[in-house]
């Protein structure tokens, strides 16, 4: 993951834009509707002129935490809206969304809305946190790259100077 980011840094994309792409991409990757995050990242990335390879890579890297967080957002939405606990199996619900969307929204629409509200409340805080972490890491990467380039240039200059000519 570091090498593509470094390559992007050398192509004129600022560390700030990369950090923003990582932050927004990771927040969108956690949207509580399974199967929508790739399209969300694509559309928001286009609208905000974010780097598509980076935002999609971040989206896919967040997948392992996506399912547990959907469950957590559903439960938090139940708590926030004082709803009764609804038992469900994630795979069955995801399959129903794509096979029978009308039935899905009739049964789970309110639950889904509550999970989206929880996501919408937390996403701005997540974006700020991830942006700060990414900026720190990217600044350090840039500093190390600049120092390494300066060292190579100094070594190259010293090697080309050679020994002084003898009279």
Short mmCIF file of N, CA and C in Angstrom, two decimals:
data_model
loop_
_atom_site.label_atom_id
_atom_site.label_comp_id
_atom_site.label_asym_id
_atom_site.label_seq_id
_atom_site.Cartn_x
_atom_site.Cartn_y
_atom_site.Cartn_z
N UNK A 1 0.83 -1.19 0.00
CA UNK A 1 0.00 0.00 0.00
C UNK A 1 0.87 1.25 0.00
N UNK A 2 2.03 1.20 0.61
CA UNK A 2 2.90 2.38 0.70
C UNK A 2 3.46 2.75 -0.67
N UNK A 3 3.92 1.76 -1.46
CA UNK A 3 4.53 2.06 -2.75
C UNK A 3 3.59 2.80 -3.71
N UNK A 4 2.32 2.39 -3.85
CA UNK A 4 1.43 3.17 -4.73
C UNK A 4 1.22 4.60 -4.22
N UNK A 5 1.17 4.75 -2.92
CA UNK A 5 1.01 6.10 -2.37
C UNK A 5 2.23 6.95 -2.67
N UNK A 6 3.39 6.38 -2.50
CA UNK A 6 4.63 7.11 -2.79
C UNK A 6 4.69 7.45 -4.27
N UNK A 7 4.29 6.52 -5.12
CA UNK A 7 4.28 6.79 -6.56
C UNK A 7 3.34 7.94 -6.88
N UNK A 8 2.21 7.99 -6.21
CA UNK A 8 1.27 9.09 -6.43
C UNK A 8 1.88 10.42 -5.97
N UNK A 9 2.64 10.38 -4.89
CA UNK A 9 3.28 11.61 -4.40
C UNK A 9 4.23 12.17 -5.44
N UNK A 10 4.90 11.30 -6.15
CA UNK A 10 5.86 11.76 -7.15
C UNK A 10 5.18 12.20 -8.43
N UNK A 11 3.90 11.95 -8.59
CA UNK A 11 3.17 12.34 -9.79
C UNK A 11 2.40 13.64 -9.58
N UNK A 12 2.67 14.36 -8.52
CA UNK A 12 2.07 15.67 -8.33
C UNK A 12 0.84 15.69 -7.45
N UNK A 13 0.39 14.56 -6.94
CA UNK A 13 -0.74 14.56 -6.03
C UNK A 13 -0.20 14.91 -4.65
N UNK A 14 -0.82 15.88 -4.01
CA UNK A 14 -0.32 16.35 -2.72
C UNK A 14 -0.64 15.35 -1.61
N UNK A 15 0.16 15.38 -0.56
CA UNK A 15 -0.15 14.53 0.59
C UNK A 15 -1.54 14.83 1.16
N UNK A 16 -1.95 16.09 1.11
CA UNK A 16 -3.27 16.47 1.62
C UNK A 16 -4.38 15.79 0.83
N UNK A 17 -4.24 15.74 -0.49
CA UNK A 17 -5.27 15.11 -1.34
C UNK A 17 -5.28 13.60 -1.12
N UNK A 18 -4.11 13.00 -0.95
CA UNK A 18 -4.06 11.56 -0.68
C UNK A 18 -4.70 11.26 0.67
N UNK A 19 -4.39 12.06 1.68
CA UNK A 19 -4.97 11.85 3.01
C UNK A 19 -6.49 12.01 2.96
N UNK A 20 -6.95 13.01 2.23
CA UNK A 20 -8.40 13.22 2.10
C UNK A 20 -9.05 12.03 1.39
N UNK A 21 -8.39 11.52 0.37
CA UNK A 21 -8.91 10.36 -0.36
C UNK A 21 -9.00 9.14 0.56
N UNK A 22 -7.97 8.92 1.35
CA UNK A 22 -7.97 7.79 2.29
C UNK A 22 -9.08 7.97 3.33
N UNK A 23 -9.21 9.17 3.87
CA UNK A 23 -10.20 9.43 4.91
C UNK A 23 -11.63 9.27 4.39
N UNK A 24 -11.91 9.90 3.27
CA UNK A 24 -13.27 9.82 2.71
C UNK A 24 -13.55 8.41 2.21
N UNK A 25 -12.57 7.80 1.56
CA UNK A 25 -12.76 6.44 1.07
C UNK A 25 -13.05 5.46 2.19
N UNK A 26 -12.35 5.60 3.31
CA UNK A 26 -12.58 4.67 4.42
C UNK A 26 -13.94 4.91 5.05
N UNK A 27 -14.39 6.16 5.12
CA UNK A 27 -15.72 6.44 5.67
C UNK A 27 -16.80 5.87 4.75
N UNK A 28 -16.66 6.07 3.45
CA UNK A 28 -17.65 5.55 2.51
C UNK A 28 -17.64 4.02 2.49
N UNK A 29 -16.47 3.43 2.70
CA UNK A 29 -16.34 1.98 2.71
C UNK A 29 -17.11 1.35 3.86
N UNK A 30 -17.46 2.15 4.86
CA UNK A 30 -18.17 1.62 6.02
C UNK A 30 -19.66 1.95 5.99
N UNK A 31 -20.15 2.45 4.85
CA UNK A 31 -21.58 2.73 4.70
C UNK A 31 -22.35 1.44 4.93
N UNK A 32 -23.44 1.50 5.72
CA UNK A 32 -24.07 0.26 6.18
C UNK A 32 -24.99 -0.47 5.19
N UNK A 33 -24.87 -0.22 3.92
CA UNK A 33 -25.62 -1.01 2.95
C UNK A 33 -24.61 -1.82 2.15
N UNK A 34 -24.63 -3.10 2.36
CA UNK A 34 -23.68 -4.01 1.71
C UNK A 34 -23.84 -3.93 0.20
N UNK A 35 -22.72 -3.83 -0.50
CA UNK A 35 -22.73 -3.83 -1.95
C UNK A 35 -22.86 -2.46 -2.60
N UNK A 36 -22.85 -1.42 -1.80
CA UNK A 36 -23.01 -0.07 -2.37
C UNK A 36 -21.74 0.76 -2.30
N UNK A 37 -20.75 0.31 -1.59
CA UNK A 37 -19.61 1.16 -1.30
C UNK A 37 -18.73 1.44 -2.51
N UNK A 38 -18.62 0.50 -3.43
CA UNK A 38 -17.80 0.74 -4.62
C UNK A 38 -18.40 1.88 -5.45
N UNK A 39 -19.71 1.84 -5.64
CA UNK A 39 -20.38 2.90 -6.39
C UNK A 39 -20.30 4.23 -5.64
N UNK A 40 -20.49 4.19 -4.32
CA UNK A 40 -20.37 5.42 -3.53
C UNK A 40 -18.98 6.03 -3.67
N UNK A 41 -17.95 5.21 -3.55
CA UNK A 41 -16.57 5.70 -3.68
C UNK A 41 -16.34 6.27 -5.07
N UNK A 42 -16.86 5.61 -6.08
CA UNK A 42 -16.70 6.09 -7.45
C UNK A 42 -17.35 7.47 -7.62
N UNK A 43 -18.60 7.60 -7.20
CA UNK A 43 -19.33 8.85 -7.40
C UNK A 43 -18.75 10.00 -6.59
N UNK A 44 -18.46 9.75 -5.32
CA UNK A 44 -17.89 10.81 -4.48
C UNK A 44 -16.48 11.15 -4.95
N UNK A 45 -15.73 10.14 -5.35
CA UNK A 45 -14.38 10.38 -5.87
C UNK A 45 -14.40 11.26 -7.10
N UNK A 46 -15.34 11.02 -7.99
CA UNK A 46 -15.48 11.86 -9.18
C UNK A 46 -15.89 13.28 -8.79
N UNK A 47 -16.89 13.38 -7.92
CA UNK A 47 -17.40 14.70 -7.52
C UNK A 47 -16.33 15.54 -6.83
N UNK A 48 -15.50 14.90 -6.00
CA UNK A 48 -14.48 15.64 -5.25
C UNK A 48 -13.11 15.59 -5.92
N UNK A 49 -13.03 14.97 -7.10
CA UNK A 49 -11.78 14.84 -7.84
C UNK A 49 -10.70 14.12 -7.03
N UNK A 50 -11.11 13.03 -6.40
CA UNK A 50 -10.19 12.21 -5.62
C UNK A 50 -9.60 11.13 -6.51
N UNK A 51 -8.46 10.61 -6.13
CA UNK A 51 -7.77 9.59 -6.88
C UNK A 51 -8.55 8.27 -6.81
N UNK A 52 -9.06 7.80 -7.96
CA UNK A 52 -9.90 6.60 -7.99
C UNK A 52 -9.16 5.33 -7.57
N UNK A 53 -7.93 5.08 -8.04
CA UNK A 53 -7.26 3.85 -7.57
C UNK A 53 -7.08 3.83 -6.04
N UNK A 54 -6.74 4.95 -5.47
CA UNK A 54 -6.53 4.98 -4.01
C UNK A 54 -7.85 4.80 -3.28
N UNK A 55 -8.90 5.52 -3.69
CA UNK A 55 -10.18 5.42 -2.98
C UNK A 55 -10.76 4.01 -3.08
N UNK A 56 -10.60 3.36 -4.24
CA UNK A 56 -11.12 2.00 -4.38
C UNK A 56 -10.27 1.00 -3.60
N UNK A 57 -8.96 1.22 -3.55
CA UNK A 57 -8.10 0.34 -2.75
C UNK A 57 -8.45 0.44 -1.27
N UNK A 58 -8.67 1.66 -0.81
CA UNK A 58 -9.07 1.86 0.58
C UNK A 58 -10.42 1.18 0.84
N UNK A 59 -11.34 1.32 -0.10
CA UNK A 59 -12.65 0.69 0.03
C UNK A 59 -12.49 -0.83 0.23
N UNK A 60 -11.69 -1.46 -0.60
CA UNK A 60 -11.51 -2.92 -0.50
C UNK A 60 -10.73 -3.31 0.76
N UNK A 61 -9.79 -2.49 1.18
CA UNK A 61 -9.03 -2.80 2.39
C UNK A 61 -9.89 -2.70 3.65
N UNK A 62 -10.95 -1.92 3.60
CA UNK A 62 -11.84 -1.78 4.76
C UNK A 62 -12.87 -2.90 4.86
N UNK A 63 -12.95 -3.75 3.86
CA UNK A 63 -13.97 -4.79 3.85
C UNK A 63 -13.98 -5.67 5.11
N UNK A 64 -12.83 -6.09 5.63
CA UNK A 64 -12.88 -6.96 6.82
C UNK A 64 -13.58 -6.33 8.03
N UNK A 65 -13.57 -5.01 8.14
CA UNK A 65 -14.26 -4.39 9.28
C UNK A 65 -15.66 -3.92 8.91
N UNK A 66 -16.02 -4.02 7.64
CA UNK A 66 -17.32 -3.53 7.18
C UNK A 66 -18.48 -4.31 7.80
N UNK A 67 -18.46 -5.64 7.70
CA UNK A 67 -19.57 -6.44 8.22
C UNK A 67 -19.77 -6.28 9.72
N UNK A 68 -18.72 -6.38 10.53
CA UNK A 68 -18.94 -6.15 11.97
C UNK A 68 -19.48 -4.75 12.27
N UNK A 69 -19.03 -3.77 11.50
CA UNK A 69 -19.52 -2.41 11.75
C UNK A 69 -20.96 -2.22 11.29
N UNK A 70 -21.39 -2.93 10.26
CA UNK A 70 -22.81 -2.87 9.89
C UNK A 70 -23.64 -3.38 11.06
N UNK A 71 -23.25 -4.52 11.59
CA UNK A 71 -23.97 -5.08 12.74
C UNK A 71 -23.99 -4.08 13.89
N UNK A 72 -22.83 -3.47 14.18
CA UNK A 72 -22.75 -2.50 15.27
C UNK A 72 -23.64 -1.28 14.99
N UNK A 73 -23.66 -0.78 13.74
CA UNK A 73 -24.49 0.38 13.41
C UNK A 73 -25.98 0.05 13.51
N UNK A 74 -26.35 -1.16 13.12
CA UNK A 74 -27.75 -1.58 13.28
C UNK A 74 -28.13 -1.59 14.76
N UNK A 75 -27.28 -2.19 15.57
CA UNK A 75 -27.58 -2.25 17.02
C UNK A 75 -27.57 -0.85 17.64
N UNK A 76 -26.63 -0.02 17.23
CA UNK A 76 -26.59 1.36 17.75
C UNK A 76 -27.81 2.15 17.30
N UNK A 77 -28.27 1.91 16.08
CA UNK A 77 -29.49 2.56 15.60
C UNK A 77 -30.70 2.13 16.40
N UNK A 78 -30.77 0.85 16.74
CA UNK A 78 -31.87 0.38 17.60
C UNK A 78 -31.84 1.10 18.94
N UNK A 79 -30.65 1.23 19.50
CA UNK A 79 -30.52 1.91 20.78
C UNK A 79 -30.87 3.40 20.65
N UNK A 80 -30.32 4.06 19.63
CA UNK A 80 -30.52 5.49 19.43
C UNK A 80 -32.00 5.84 19.24
N UNK A 81 -32.72 5.01 18.51
CA UNK A 81 -34.13 5.27 18.21
C UNK A 81 -35.07 4.49 19.12
N UNK A 82 -34.51 3.85 20.14
CA UNK A 82 -35.29 3.10 21.11
C UNK A 82 -36.21 2.07 20.44
N UNK A 83 -35.62 1.34 19.51
CA UNK A 83 -36.35 0.29 18.78
C UNK A 83 -36.10 -1.05 19.45
N UNK A 84 -37.01 -1.97 19.24
CA UNK A 84 -36.80 -3.31 19.77
C UNK A 84 -35.75 -4.02 18.92
N UNK A 85 -35.03 -4.90 19.57
CA UNK A 85 -33.96 -5.66 18.91
C UNK A 85 -34.56 -6.59 17.86
N UNK A 86 -34.03 -6.56 16.64
CA UNK A 86 -34.49 -7.41 15.56
C UNK A 86 -33.37 -8.38 15.21
N UNK A 87 -33.66 -9.66 15.27
CA UNK A 87 -32.67 -10.67 14.95
C UNK A 87 -32.65 -10.91 13.44
N UNK A 88 -31.44 -11.05 12.90
CA UNK A 88 -31.31 -11.32 11.47
C UNK A 88 -29.95 -11.93 11.19
N UNK A 89 -29.87 -12.60 10.05
CA UNK A 89 -28.59 -13.14 9.58
C UNK A 89 -28.13 -12.28 8.41
N UNK A 90 -26.91 -11.81 8.47
CA UNK A 90 -26.39 -10.84 7.51
C UNK A 90 -26.47 -11.37 6.08
N UNK A 91 -26.11 -12.61 5.86
CA UNK A 91 -26.12 -13.16 4.49
C UNK A 91 -27.54 -13.22 3.93
N UNK A 92 -28.49 -13.61 4.77
CA UNK A 92 -29.88 -13.69 4.32
C UNK A 92 -30.40 -12.31 3.97
N UNK A 93 -30.08 -11.33 4.82
CA UNK A 93 -30.52 -9.95 4.58
C UNK A 93 -29.88 -9.40 3.30
N UNK A 94 -28.59 -9.62 3.11
CA UNK A 94 -27.90 -9.14 1.92
C UNK A 94 -28.48 -9.77 0.65
N UNK A 95 -28.75 -11.06 0.71
CA UNK A 95 -29.34 -11.74 -0.45
C UNK A 95 -30.73 -11.20 -0.74
N UNK A 96 -31.52 -10.96 0.31
CA UNK A 96 -32.86 -10.42 0.13
C UNK A 96 -32.81 -9.03 -0.50
N UNK A 97 -31.83 -8.21 -0.13
CA UNK A 97 -31.71 -6.87 -0.69
C UNK A 97 -31.61 -6.93 -2.21
N UNK A 98 -30.82 -7.86 -2.74
CA UNK A 98 -30.62 -7.94 -4.18
C UNK A 98 -31.67 -8.78 -4.89
N UNK A 99 -32.21 -9.80 -4.23
CA UNK A 99 -33.22 -10.66 -4.86
C UNK A 99 -34.63 -10.09 -4.78
N UNK A 100 -34.97 -9.54 -3.63
CA UNK A 100 -36.33 -9.02 -3.41
C UNK A 100 -36.26 -7.67 -2.68
N UNK A 101 -35.82 -6.62 -3.39
CA UNK A 101 -35.62 -5.32 -2.72
C UNK A 101 -36.87 -4.75 -2.07
N UNK A 102 -38.05 -4.96 -2.68
CA UNK A 102 -39.29 -4.44 -2.08
C UNK A 102 -39.55 -5.06 -0.71
N UNK A 103 -39.43 -6.36 -0.66
CA UNK A 103 -39.64 -7.06 0.61
C UNK A 103 -38.57 -6.65 1.63
N UNK A 104 -37.33 -6.53 1.16
CA UNK A 104 -36.25 -6.11 2.04
C UNK A 104 -36.58 -4.76 2.69
N UNK A 105 -36.95 -3.78 1.88
CA UNK A 105 -37.22 -2.45 2.44
C UNK A 105 -38.48 -2.43 3.30
N UNK A 106 -39.45 -3.28 2.99
CA UNK A 106 -40.64 -3.36 3.83
C UNK A 106 -40.28 -3.91 5.21
N UNK A 107 -39.42 -4.91 5.23
CA UNK A 107 -39.07 -5.55 6.51
C UNK A 107 -37.97 -4.79 7.25
N UNK A 108 -36.93 -4.36 6.52
CA UNK A 108 -35.75 -3.81 7.16
C UNK A 108 -35.51 -2.32 6.89
N UNK A 109 -36.42 -1.66 6.22
CA UNK A 109 -36.22 -0.26 5.85
C UNK A 109 -35.91 0.65 7.03
N UNK A 110 -36.70 0.53 8.10
CA UNK A 110 -36.49 1.38 9.27
C UNK A 110 -35.16 1.05 9.94
N UNK A 111 -34.87 -0.23 10.05
CA UNK A 111 -33.59 -0.65 10.65
C UNK A 111 -32.43 -0.09 9.83
N UNK A 112 -32.52 -0.19 8.53
CA UNK A 112 -31.49 0.32 7.64
C UNK A 112 -31.34 1.83 7.78
N UNK A 113 -32.46 2.53 7.83
CA UNK A 113 -32.42 3.98 8.00
C UNK A 113 -31.72 4.35 9.30
N UNK A 114 -32.00 3.64 10.37
CA UNK A 114 -31.36 3.93 11.66
C UNK A 114 -29.85 3.68 11.60
N UNK A 115 -29.44 2.63 10.90
CA UNK A 115 -28.00 2.35 10.75
C UNK A 115 -27.33 3.46 9.93
N UNK A 116 -28.02 3.95 8.90
CA UNK A 116 -27.48 5.04 8.07
C UNK A 116 -27.34 6.31 8.90
N UNK A 117 -28.30 6.58 9.79
CA UNK A 117 -28.21 7.75 10.66
C UNK A 117 -26.99 7.64 11.57
N UNK A 118 -26.76 6.47 12.13
CA UNK A 118 -25.57 6.26 12.98
C UNK A 118 -24.31 6.50 12.16
N UNK A 119 -24.26 5.94 10.95
CA UNK A 119 -23.10 6.16 10.07
C UNK A 119 -22.92 7.66 9.78
N UNK A 120 -24.00 8.35 9.48
CA UNK A 120 -23.92 9.78 9.15
C UNK A 120 -23.45 10.62 10.34
N UNK A 121 -23.78 10.20 11.52
CA UNK A 121 -23.32 10.90 12.73
C UNK A 121 -21.82 10.68 12.93
N UNK A 122 -21.38 9.45 12.72
CA UNK A 122 -19.97 9.10 13.00
C UNK A 122 -19.01 9.41 11.86
N UNK A 123 -19.48 9.40 10.63
CA UNK A 123 -18.59 9.56 9.46
C UNK A 123 -17.74 10.83 9.51
N UNK A 124 -18.29 12.01 9.85
CA UNK A 124 -17.42 13.19 9.89
C UNK A 124 -16.28 13.07 10.91
N UNK A 125 -16.55 12.48 12.06
CA UNK A 125 -15.50 12.30 13.07
C UNK A 125 -14.45 11.31 12.56
N UNK A 126 -14.92 10.24 11.91
CA UNK A 126 -14.03 9.24 11.33
C UNK A 126 -13.12 9.89 10.29
N UNK A 127 -13.70 10.71 9.42
CA UNK A 127 -12.93 11.36 8.35
C UNK A 127 -11.84 12.24 8.94
N UNK A 128 -12.18 13.03 9.95
CA UNK A 128 -11.17 13.90 10.57
C UNK A 128 -10.06 13.07 11.21
N UNK A 129 -10.42 12.03 11.93
CA UNK A 129 -9.43 11.17 12.59
C UNK A 129 -8.50 10.51 11.57
N UNK A 130 -9.07 9.90 10.56
CA UNK A 130 -8.26 9.19 9.56
C UNK A 130 -7.43 10.19 8.76
N UNK A 131 -7.97 11.35 8.46
CA UNK A 131 -7.21 12.38 7.74
C UNK A 131 -5.96 12.77 8.54
N UNK A 132 -6.12 13.00 9.84
CA UNK A 132 -4.98 13.39 10.67
C UNK A 132 -3.93 12.28 10.72
N UNK A 133 -4.37 11.05 10.88
CA UNK A 133 -3.44 9.92 10.91
C UNK A 133 -2.71 9.79 9.57
N UNK A 134 -3.46 9.86 8.48
CA UNK A 134 -2.86 9.72 7.15
C UNK A 134 -1.90 10.87 6.86
N UNK A 135 -2.26 12.08 7.24
CA UNK A 135 -1.37 13.22 7.01
C UNK A 135 -0.05 13.05 7.74
N UNK A 136 -0.10 12.59 8.97
CA UNK A 136 1.14 12.36 9.72
C UNK A 136 2.01 11.34 9.02
N UNK A 137 1.40 10.24 8.60
CA UNK A 137 2.16 9.19 7.93
C UNK A 137 2.72 9.68 6.59
N UNK A 138 1.91 10.40 5.82
CA UNK A 138 2.36 10.87 4.50
C UNK A 138 3.44 11.94 4.61
N UNK A 139 3.35 12.80 5.62
CA UNK A 139 4.41 13.80 5.83
C UNK A 139 5.73 13.11 6.14
N UNK A 140 5.66 12.07 6.96
CA UNK A 140 6.87 11.33 7.31
C UNK A 140 7.44 10.63 6.08
N UNK A 141 6.59 10.02 5.28
CA UNK A 141 7.05 9.37 4.05
C UNK A 141 7.71 10.39 3.13
N UNK A 142 7.09 11.55 2.97
CA UNK A 142 7.65 12.60 2.11
C UNK A 142 8.99 13.08 2.66
N UNK A 143 9.09 13.25 3.99
CA UNK A 143 10.33 13.70 4.61
C UNK A 143 11.45 12.69 4.37
N UNK A 144 11.16 11.42 4.54
CA UNK A 144 12.15 10.36 4.34
C UNK A 144 12.57 10.31 2.87
N UNK A 145 11.64 10.44 1.95
CA UNK A 145 11.96 10.42 0.51
C UNK A 145 12.84 11.60 0.13
N UNK A 146 12.53 12.77 0.66
CA UNK A 146 13.33 13.96 0.36
C UNK A 146 14.74 13.81 0.92
N UNK A 147 14.84 13.30 2.15
CA UNK A 147 16.15 13.10 2.77
C UNK A 147 16.96 12.06 1.97
N UNK A 148 16.32 11.00 1.54
CA UNK A 148 17.02 9.97 0.76
C UNK A 148 17.49 10.52 -0.59
N UNK A 149 16.64 11.33 -1.22
CA UNK A 149 17.02 11.93 -2.51
C UNK A 149 18.19 12.89 -2.33
N UNK A 150 18.16 13.68 -1.27
CA UNK A 150 19.25 14.62 -1.00
C UNK A 150 20.55 13.86 -0.74
N UNK A 151 20.46 12.75 -0.03
CA UNK A 151 21.65 11.95 0.26
C UNK A 151 22.22 11.36 -1.03
N UNK A 152 21.35 10.85 -1.89
CA UNK A 152 21.81 10.30 -3.18
C UNK A 152 22.48 11.37 -4.03
N UNK A 153 21.91 12.56 -4.04
CA UNK A 153 22.49 13.67 -4.82
C UNK A 153 23.85 14.06 -4.26
N UNK A 154 23.97 14.10 -2.92
CA UNK A 154 25.25 14.44 -2.30
C UNK A 154 26.31 13.39 -2.62
N UNK A 155 25.92 12.11 -2.56
CA UNK A 155 26.86 11.03 -2.88
C UNK A 155 27.26 11.08 -4.35
N UNK A 156 26.28 11.38 -5.19
CA UNK A 156 26.56 11.47 -6.63
C UNK A 156 27.52 12.63 -6.91
N UNK A 157 27.30 13.76 -6.26
CA UNK A 157 28.18 14.93 -6.44
C UNK A 157 29.58 14.64 -5.93
N UNK A 158 29.67 13.95 -4.80
CA UNK A 158 30.98 13.63 -4.23
C UNK A 158 31.73 12.64 -5.12
N UNK A 159 31.01 11.71 -5.70
CA UNK A 159 31.65 10.71 -6.58
C UNK A 159 32.09 11.34 -7.88
N UNK A 160 31.37 12.32 -8.39
CA UNK A 160 31.75 12.94 -9.66
C UNK A 160 32.89 13.95 -9.50
N UNK A 161 33.07 14.45 -8.27
CA UNK A 161 34.16 15.38 -8.03
C UNK A 161 35.50 14.67 -8.18
N UNK A 162 35.58 13.47 -7.70
CA UNK A 162 36.81 12.67 -7.81
C UNK A 162 37.99 13.34 -7.09
N UNK A 163 39.16 12.73 -7.21
CA UNK A 163 40.35 13.33 -6.56
C UNK A 163 40.79 14.57 -7.33
N UNK A 164 41.40 15.49 -6.63
CA UNK A 164 41.85 16.72 -7.31
C UNK A 164 42.96 16.38 -8.32
N UNK A 165 43.06 17.13 -9.41
CA UNK A 165 44.09 16.83 -10.43
C UNK A 165 45.48 17.09 -9.83
N UNK A 166 46.45 16.29 -10.28
CA UNK A 166 47.84 16.45 -9.81
C UNK A 166 48.59 17.33 -10.79
N UNK A 167 49.44 18.21 -10.27
CA UNK A 167 50.20 19.11 -11.17
C UNK A 167 51.32 18.46 -11.90
#
